[in-house]
mmCIF file of C-alpha atoms and ligand atoms in Angstrom:
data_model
loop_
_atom_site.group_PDB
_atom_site.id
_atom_site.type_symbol
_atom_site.label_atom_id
_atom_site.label_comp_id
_atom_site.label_asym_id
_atom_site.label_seq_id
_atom_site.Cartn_x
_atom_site.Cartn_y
_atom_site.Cartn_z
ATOM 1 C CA UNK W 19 20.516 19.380 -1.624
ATOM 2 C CA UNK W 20 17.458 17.726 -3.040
ATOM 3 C CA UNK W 21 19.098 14.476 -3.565
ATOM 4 C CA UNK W 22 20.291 14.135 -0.040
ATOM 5 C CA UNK W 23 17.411 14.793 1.278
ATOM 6 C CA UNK W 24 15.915 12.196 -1.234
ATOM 7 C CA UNK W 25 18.322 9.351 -0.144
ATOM 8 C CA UNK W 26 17.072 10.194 3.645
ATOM 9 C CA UNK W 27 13.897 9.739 2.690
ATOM 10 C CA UNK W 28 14.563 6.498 0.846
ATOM 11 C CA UNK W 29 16.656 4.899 3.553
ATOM 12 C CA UNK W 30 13.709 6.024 6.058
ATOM 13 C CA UNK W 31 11.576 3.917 3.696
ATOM 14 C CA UNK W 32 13.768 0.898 3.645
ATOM 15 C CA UNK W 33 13.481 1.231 7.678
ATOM 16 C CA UNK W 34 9.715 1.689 7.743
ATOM 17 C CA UNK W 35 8.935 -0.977 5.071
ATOM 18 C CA UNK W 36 10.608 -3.381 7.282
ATOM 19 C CA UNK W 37 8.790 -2.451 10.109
ATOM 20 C CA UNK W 38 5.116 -2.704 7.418
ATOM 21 C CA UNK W 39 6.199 -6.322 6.864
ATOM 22 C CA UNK W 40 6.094 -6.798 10.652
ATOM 23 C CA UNK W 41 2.671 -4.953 10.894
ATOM 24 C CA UNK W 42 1.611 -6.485 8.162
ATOM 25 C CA UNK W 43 1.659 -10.538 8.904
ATOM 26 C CA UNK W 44 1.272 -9.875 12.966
ATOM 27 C CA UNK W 45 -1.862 -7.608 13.219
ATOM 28 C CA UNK W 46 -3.925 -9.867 11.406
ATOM 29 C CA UNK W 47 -2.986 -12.682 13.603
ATOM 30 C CA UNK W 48 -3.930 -10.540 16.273
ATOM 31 C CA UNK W 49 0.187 -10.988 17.538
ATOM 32 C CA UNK W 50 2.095 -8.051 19.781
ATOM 33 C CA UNK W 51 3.959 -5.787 16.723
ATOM 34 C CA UNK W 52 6.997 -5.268 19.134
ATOM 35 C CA UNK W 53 7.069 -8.454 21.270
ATOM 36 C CA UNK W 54 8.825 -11.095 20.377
ATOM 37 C CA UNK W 55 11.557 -9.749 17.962
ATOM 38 C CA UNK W 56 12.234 -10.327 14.620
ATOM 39 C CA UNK W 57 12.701 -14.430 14.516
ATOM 40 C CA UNK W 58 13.204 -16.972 11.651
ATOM 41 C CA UNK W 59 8.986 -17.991 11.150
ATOM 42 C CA UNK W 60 10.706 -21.887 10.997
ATOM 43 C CA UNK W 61 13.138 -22.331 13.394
ATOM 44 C CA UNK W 62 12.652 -18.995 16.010
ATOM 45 C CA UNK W 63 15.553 -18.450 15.613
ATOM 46 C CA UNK W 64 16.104 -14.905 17.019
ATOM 47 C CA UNK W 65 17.618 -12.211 14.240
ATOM 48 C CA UNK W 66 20.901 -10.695 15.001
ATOM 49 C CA UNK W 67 21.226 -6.832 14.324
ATOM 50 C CA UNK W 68 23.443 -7.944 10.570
ATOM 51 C CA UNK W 69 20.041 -9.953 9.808
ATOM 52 C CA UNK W 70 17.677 -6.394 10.049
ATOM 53 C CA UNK W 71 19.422 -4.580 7.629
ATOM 54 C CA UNK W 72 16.550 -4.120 5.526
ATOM 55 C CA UNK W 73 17.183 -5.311 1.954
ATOM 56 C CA UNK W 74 20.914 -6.132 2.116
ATOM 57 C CA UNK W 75 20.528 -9.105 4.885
ATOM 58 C CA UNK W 76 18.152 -10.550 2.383
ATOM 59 C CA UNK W 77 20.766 -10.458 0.231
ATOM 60 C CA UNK W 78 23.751 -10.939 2.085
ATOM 61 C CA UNK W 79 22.304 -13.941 3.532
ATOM 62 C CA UNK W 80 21.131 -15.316 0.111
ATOM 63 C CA UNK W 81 17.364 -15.543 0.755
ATOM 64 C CA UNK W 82 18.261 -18.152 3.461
ATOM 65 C CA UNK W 83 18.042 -18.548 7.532
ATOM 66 C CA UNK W 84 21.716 -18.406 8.413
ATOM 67 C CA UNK W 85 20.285 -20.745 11.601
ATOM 68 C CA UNK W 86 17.941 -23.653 9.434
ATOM 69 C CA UNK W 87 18.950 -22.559 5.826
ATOM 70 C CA UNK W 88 14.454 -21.869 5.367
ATOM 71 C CA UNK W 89 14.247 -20.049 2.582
ATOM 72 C CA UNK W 90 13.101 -16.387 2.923
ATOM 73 C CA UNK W 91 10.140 -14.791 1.496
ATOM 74 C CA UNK W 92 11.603 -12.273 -1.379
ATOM 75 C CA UNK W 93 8.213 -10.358 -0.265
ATOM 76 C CA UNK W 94 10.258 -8.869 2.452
ATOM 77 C CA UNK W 95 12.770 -7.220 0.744
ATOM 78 C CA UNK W 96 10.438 -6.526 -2.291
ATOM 79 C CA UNK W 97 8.225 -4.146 -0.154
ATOM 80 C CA UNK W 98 11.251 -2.810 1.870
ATOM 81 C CA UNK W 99 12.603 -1.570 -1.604
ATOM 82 C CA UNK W 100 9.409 -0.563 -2.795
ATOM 83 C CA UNK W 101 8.544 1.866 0.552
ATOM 84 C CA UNK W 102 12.436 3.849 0.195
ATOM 85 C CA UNK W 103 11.810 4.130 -3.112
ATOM 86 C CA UNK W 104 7.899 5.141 -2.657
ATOM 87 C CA UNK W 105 9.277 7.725 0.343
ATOM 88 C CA UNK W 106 11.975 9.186 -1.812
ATOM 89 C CA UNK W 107 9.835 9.780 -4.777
ATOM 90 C CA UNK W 108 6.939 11.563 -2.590
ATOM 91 C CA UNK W 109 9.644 13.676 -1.178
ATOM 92 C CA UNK W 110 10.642 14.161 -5.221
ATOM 93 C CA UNK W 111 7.005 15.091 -5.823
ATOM 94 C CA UNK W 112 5.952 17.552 -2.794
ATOM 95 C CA UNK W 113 9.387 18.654 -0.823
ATOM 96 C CA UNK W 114 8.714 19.381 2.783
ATOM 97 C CA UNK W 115 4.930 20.165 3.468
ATOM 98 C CA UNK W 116 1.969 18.885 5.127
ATOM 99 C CA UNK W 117 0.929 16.890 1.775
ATOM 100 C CA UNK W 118 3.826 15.321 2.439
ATOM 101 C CA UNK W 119 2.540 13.719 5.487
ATOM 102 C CA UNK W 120 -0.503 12.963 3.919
ATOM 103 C CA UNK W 121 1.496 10.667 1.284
ATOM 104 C CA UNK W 122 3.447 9.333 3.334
ATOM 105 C CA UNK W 123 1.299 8.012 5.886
ATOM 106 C CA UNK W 124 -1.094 6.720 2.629
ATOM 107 C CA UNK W 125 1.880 4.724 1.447
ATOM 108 C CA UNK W 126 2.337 3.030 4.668
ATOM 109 C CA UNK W 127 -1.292 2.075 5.035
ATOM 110 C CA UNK W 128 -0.890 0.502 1.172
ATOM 111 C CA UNK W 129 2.337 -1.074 1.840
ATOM 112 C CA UNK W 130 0.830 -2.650 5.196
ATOM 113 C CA UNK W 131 -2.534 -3.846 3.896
ATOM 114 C CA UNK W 132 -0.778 -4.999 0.456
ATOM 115 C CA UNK W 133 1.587 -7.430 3.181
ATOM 116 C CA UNK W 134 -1.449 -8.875 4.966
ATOM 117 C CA UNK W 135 -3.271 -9.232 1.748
ATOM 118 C CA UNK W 136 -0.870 -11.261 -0.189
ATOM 119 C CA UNK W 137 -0.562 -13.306 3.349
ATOM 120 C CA UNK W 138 -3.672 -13.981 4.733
ATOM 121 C CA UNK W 139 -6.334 -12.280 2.248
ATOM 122 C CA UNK W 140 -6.964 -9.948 4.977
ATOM 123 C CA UNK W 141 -6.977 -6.273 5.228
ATOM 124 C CA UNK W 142 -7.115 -5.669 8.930
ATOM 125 C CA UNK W 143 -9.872 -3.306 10.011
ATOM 126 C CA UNK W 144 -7.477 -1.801 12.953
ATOM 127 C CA UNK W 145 -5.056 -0.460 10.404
ATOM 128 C CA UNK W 146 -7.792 0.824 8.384
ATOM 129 C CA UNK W 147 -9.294 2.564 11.571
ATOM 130 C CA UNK W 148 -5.925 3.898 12.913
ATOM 131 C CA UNK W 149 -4.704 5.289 9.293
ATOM 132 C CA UNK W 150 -8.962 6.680 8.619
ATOM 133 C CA UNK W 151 -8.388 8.812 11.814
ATOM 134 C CA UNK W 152 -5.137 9.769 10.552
ATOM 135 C CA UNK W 153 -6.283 11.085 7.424
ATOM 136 C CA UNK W 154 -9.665 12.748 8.770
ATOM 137 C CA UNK W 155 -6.790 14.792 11.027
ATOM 138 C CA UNK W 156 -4.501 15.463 8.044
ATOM 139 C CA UNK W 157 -7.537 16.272 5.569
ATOM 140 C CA UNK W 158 -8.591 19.095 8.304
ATOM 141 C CA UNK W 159 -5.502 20.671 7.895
ATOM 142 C CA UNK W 160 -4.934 19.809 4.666
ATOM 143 C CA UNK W 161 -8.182 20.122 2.973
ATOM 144 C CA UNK W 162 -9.060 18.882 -0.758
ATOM 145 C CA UNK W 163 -10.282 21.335 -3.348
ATOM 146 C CA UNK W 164 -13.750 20.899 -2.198
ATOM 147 C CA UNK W 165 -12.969 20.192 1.487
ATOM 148 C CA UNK W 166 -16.146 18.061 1.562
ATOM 149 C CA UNK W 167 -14.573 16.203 -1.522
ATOM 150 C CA UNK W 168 -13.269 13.682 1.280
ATOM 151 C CA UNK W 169 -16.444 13.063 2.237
ATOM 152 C CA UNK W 170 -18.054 12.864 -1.072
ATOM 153 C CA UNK W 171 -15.349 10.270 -1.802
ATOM 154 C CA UNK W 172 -15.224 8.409 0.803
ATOM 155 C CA UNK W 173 -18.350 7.702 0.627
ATOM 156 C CA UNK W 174 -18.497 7.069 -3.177
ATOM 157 C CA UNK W 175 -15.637 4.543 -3.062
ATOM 158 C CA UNK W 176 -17.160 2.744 -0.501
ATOM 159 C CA UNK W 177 -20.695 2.377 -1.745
ATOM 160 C CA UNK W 178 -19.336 1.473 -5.687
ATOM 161 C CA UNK W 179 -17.472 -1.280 -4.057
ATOM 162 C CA UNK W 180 -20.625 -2.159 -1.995
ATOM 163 C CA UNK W 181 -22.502 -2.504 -4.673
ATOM 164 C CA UNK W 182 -20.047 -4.527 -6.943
ATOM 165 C CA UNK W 183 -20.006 -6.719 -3.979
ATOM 166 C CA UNK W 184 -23.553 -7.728 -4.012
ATOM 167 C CA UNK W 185 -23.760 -7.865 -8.020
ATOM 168 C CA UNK W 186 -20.575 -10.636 -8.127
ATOM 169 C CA UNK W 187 -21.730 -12.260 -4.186
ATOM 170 C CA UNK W 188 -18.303 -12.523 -3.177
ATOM 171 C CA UNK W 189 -15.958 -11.589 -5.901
ATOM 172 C CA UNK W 190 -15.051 -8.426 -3.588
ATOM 173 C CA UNK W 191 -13.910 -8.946 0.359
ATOM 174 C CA UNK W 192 -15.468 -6.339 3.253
ATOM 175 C CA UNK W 193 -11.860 -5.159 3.706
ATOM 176 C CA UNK W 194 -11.954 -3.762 0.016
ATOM 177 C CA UNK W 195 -14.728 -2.032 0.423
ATOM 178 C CA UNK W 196 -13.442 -0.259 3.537
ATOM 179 C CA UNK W 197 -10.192 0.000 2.311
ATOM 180 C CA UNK W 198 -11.917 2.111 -0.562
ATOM 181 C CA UNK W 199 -13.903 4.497 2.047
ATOM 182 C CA UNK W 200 -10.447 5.514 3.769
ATOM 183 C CA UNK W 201 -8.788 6.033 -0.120
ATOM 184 C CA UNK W 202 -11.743 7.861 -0.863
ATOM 185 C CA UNK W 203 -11.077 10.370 2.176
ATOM 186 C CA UNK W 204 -7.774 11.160 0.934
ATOM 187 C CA UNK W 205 -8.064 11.142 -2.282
ATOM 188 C CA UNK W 206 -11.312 12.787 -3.064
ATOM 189 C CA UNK W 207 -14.116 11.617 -5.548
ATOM 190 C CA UNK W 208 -12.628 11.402 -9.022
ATOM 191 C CA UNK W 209 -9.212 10.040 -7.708
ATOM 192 C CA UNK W 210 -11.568 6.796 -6.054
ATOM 193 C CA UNK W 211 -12.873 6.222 -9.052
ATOM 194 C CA UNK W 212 -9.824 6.186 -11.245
ATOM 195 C CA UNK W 213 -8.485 4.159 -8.800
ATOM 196 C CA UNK W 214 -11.014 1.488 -8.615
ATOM 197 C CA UNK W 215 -11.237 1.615 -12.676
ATOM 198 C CA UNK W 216 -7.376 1.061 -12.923
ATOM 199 C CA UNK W 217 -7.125 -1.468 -10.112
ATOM 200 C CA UNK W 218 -9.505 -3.678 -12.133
ATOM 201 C CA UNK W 219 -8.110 -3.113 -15.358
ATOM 202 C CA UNK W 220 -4.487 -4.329 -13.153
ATOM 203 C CA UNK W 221 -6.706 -7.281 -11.973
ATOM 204 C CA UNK W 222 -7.773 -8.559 -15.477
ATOM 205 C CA UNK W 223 -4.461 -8.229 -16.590
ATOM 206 C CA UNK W 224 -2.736 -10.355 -14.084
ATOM 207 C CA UNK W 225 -5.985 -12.954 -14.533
ATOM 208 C CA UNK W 226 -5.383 -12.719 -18.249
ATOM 209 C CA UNK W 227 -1.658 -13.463 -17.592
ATOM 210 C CA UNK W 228 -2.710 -16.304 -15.537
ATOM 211 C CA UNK W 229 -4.592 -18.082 -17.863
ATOM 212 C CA UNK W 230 -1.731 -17.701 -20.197
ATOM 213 C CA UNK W 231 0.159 -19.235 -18.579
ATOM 214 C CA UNK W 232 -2.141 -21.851 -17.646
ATOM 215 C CA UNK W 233 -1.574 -21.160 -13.686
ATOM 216 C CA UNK W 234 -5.592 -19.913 -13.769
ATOM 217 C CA UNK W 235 -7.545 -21.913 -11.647
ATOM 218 C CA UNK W 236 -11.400 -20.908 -11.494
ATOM 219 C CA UNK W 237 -12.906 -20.328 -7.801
ATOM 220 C CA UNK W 238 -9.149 -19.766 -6.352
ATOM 221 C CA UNK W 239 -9.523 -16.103 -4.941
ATOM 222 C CA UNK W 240 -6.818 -13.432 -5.854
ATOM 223 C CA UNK W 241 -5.557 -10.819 -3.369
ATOM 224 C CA UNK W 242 -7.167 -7.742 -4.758
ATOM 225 C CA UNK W 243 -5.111 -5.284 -2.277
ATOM 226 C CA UNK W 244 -1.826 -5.260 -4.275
ATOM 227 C CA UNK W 245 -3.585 -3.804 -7.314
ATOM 228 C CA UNK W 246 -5.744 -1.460 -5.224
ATOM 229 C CA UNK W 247 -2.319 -0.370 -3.989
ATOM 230 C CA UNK W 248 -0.237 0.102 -7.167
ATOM 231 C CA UNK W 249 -3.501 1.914 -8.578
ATOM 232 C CA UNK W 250 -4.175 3.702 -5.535
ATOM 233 C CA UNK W 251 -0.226 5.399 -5.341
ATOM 234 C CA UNK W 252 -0.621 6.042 -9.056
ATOM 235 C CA UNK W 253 -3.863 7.679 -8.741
ATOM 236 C CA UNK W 254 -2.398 10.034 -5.984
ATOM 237 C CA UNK W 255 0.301 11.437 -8.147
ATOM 238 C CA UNK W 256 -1.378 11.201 -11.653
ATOM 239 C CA UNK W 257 -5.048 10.873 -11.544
ATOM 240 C CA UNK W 258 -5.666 14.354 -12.041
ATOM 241 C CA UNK W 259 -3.965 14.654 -14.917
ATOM 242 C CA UNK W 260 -4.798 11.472 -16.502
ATOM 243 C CA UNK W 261 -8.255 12.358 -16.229
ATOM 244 C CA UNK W 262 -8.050 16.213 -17.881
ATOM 245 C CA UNK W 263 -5.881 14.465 -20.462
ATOM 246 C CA UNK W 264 -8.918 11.898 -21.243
ATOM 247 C CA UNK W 265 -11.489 14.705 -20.773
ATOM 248 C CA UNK W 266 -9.530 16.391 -23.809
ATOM 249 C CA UNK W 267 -9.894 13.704 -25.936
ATOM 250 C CA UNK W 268 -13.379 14.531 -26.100
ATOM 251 C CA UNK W 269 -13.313 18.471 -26.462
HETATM 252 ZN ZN1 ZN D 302 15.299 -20.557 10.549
#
């Protein structure tokens, strides 16, 4: 029964990720999220209903407008794929329960800001309002192990990042930071933290890579949202127990 329910959940995702590409590059150019629809970005060419399937139009249509033959941005179907299979693995995780909101809704707001990050270098401050009121309701209900943990972390995220901000004048954006208060509120204090640790240590990595490869090019700024992302999504499910496991180490 599990899997069904799984498959639901992913094709939901595929449906909803498509939709997080749309919030994603409009908000932040201040455009209507539902008016016009769906058109080809080059020639406005308006999508027929075979062109929305998330995922498969991409590939039926070969990464190309059928109308001017543009090529399409694999970021759409990457983050389509990447929500069903983020929705059907939370379902995995917590089966139905009010956590399972919370993740949910936390996955859109990553999948979202990751879009307009990678974009524009923008995380949009309506999204993070809209999804910080979302999670203040949820973590009422839903309360952390302290329930003031939200707080605590919210406020912790958000005032580490501040601070990194002043040391490296720049190196960090404003959306970060608040990006880091609302991850903080759902997540709780040590969760923040792990994130922000593992979402630099994702950072250097790719900058390391970069230089490698010789594609490194100094004062060019990165998009630090997709690694606050992948770090924040891993923290959710594992930070707990990556951090007892290091405490261990020690004891
Ligand atoms: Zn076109």
């Amino acid at each position: 029964m599990i899997e069904i329910y799984c498959v639901l959940f992913f094709i939901c995702g595929l449906i909803f990720g498509s939709f997080f590409n749309v919030v994603g590059l409009r908000v932040p150019k201040k455009q209507s999220i539902s008016y016009p629809g769906s058109h080809c970005p080059n020639c406005q060419h308006d999508l027929a209903w075979f062109e929305l399937i998330p995922v498969f139009s991409y590939l039926f249509l070969r990464g190309k407008c059928r109308s001017c033959h543009t090529k399409i941005s694999p970021l759409y179907p990457i983050m389509e794929a990447i929500t069903g299979l983020l929705f059907a693995f939370t379902f995995y995780k917590l089966g139905f329960s009010i956590e399972l909101i919370a993740s949910l809704f936390f996955i859109s707001l990553l999948v979202i800001i990751t879009v307009s990050d990678i974009a524009y270098m923008i995380i949009p401050d309506k999204v993070l309002l809209i999804f910080l009121i979302i999670f203040i309701i949820i973590r009422y209900f839903q309360p952390l192990y302290p329930w003031w943990d939200s707080i605590v972390g919210g406020i912790i995220g958000f005032s580490v990042l501040y601070i990194i901000a002043l040391i490296s004048r720049g190196g960090m954006g404003g959306g970060d930071i608040k990006l880091f208060f609302v991850i903080g509120v759902i997540l709780g204090t040590k969760p923040v933290l792990f994130t922000l640790f593992f979402a630099s240590f994702l950072g250097a990595i790719y900058g390391i890579g970069l230089k490698l490869l010789g594609k490194f090019r100094k004062g060019t700024p990165i998009p630090f949202g997709p690694f606050i992302s992948i770090s924040a999504v891993v923290s959710y499910f594992y930070a707990h127990i990556i951090i007892d496991w290091y405490l261990n180490l020690f004891i």
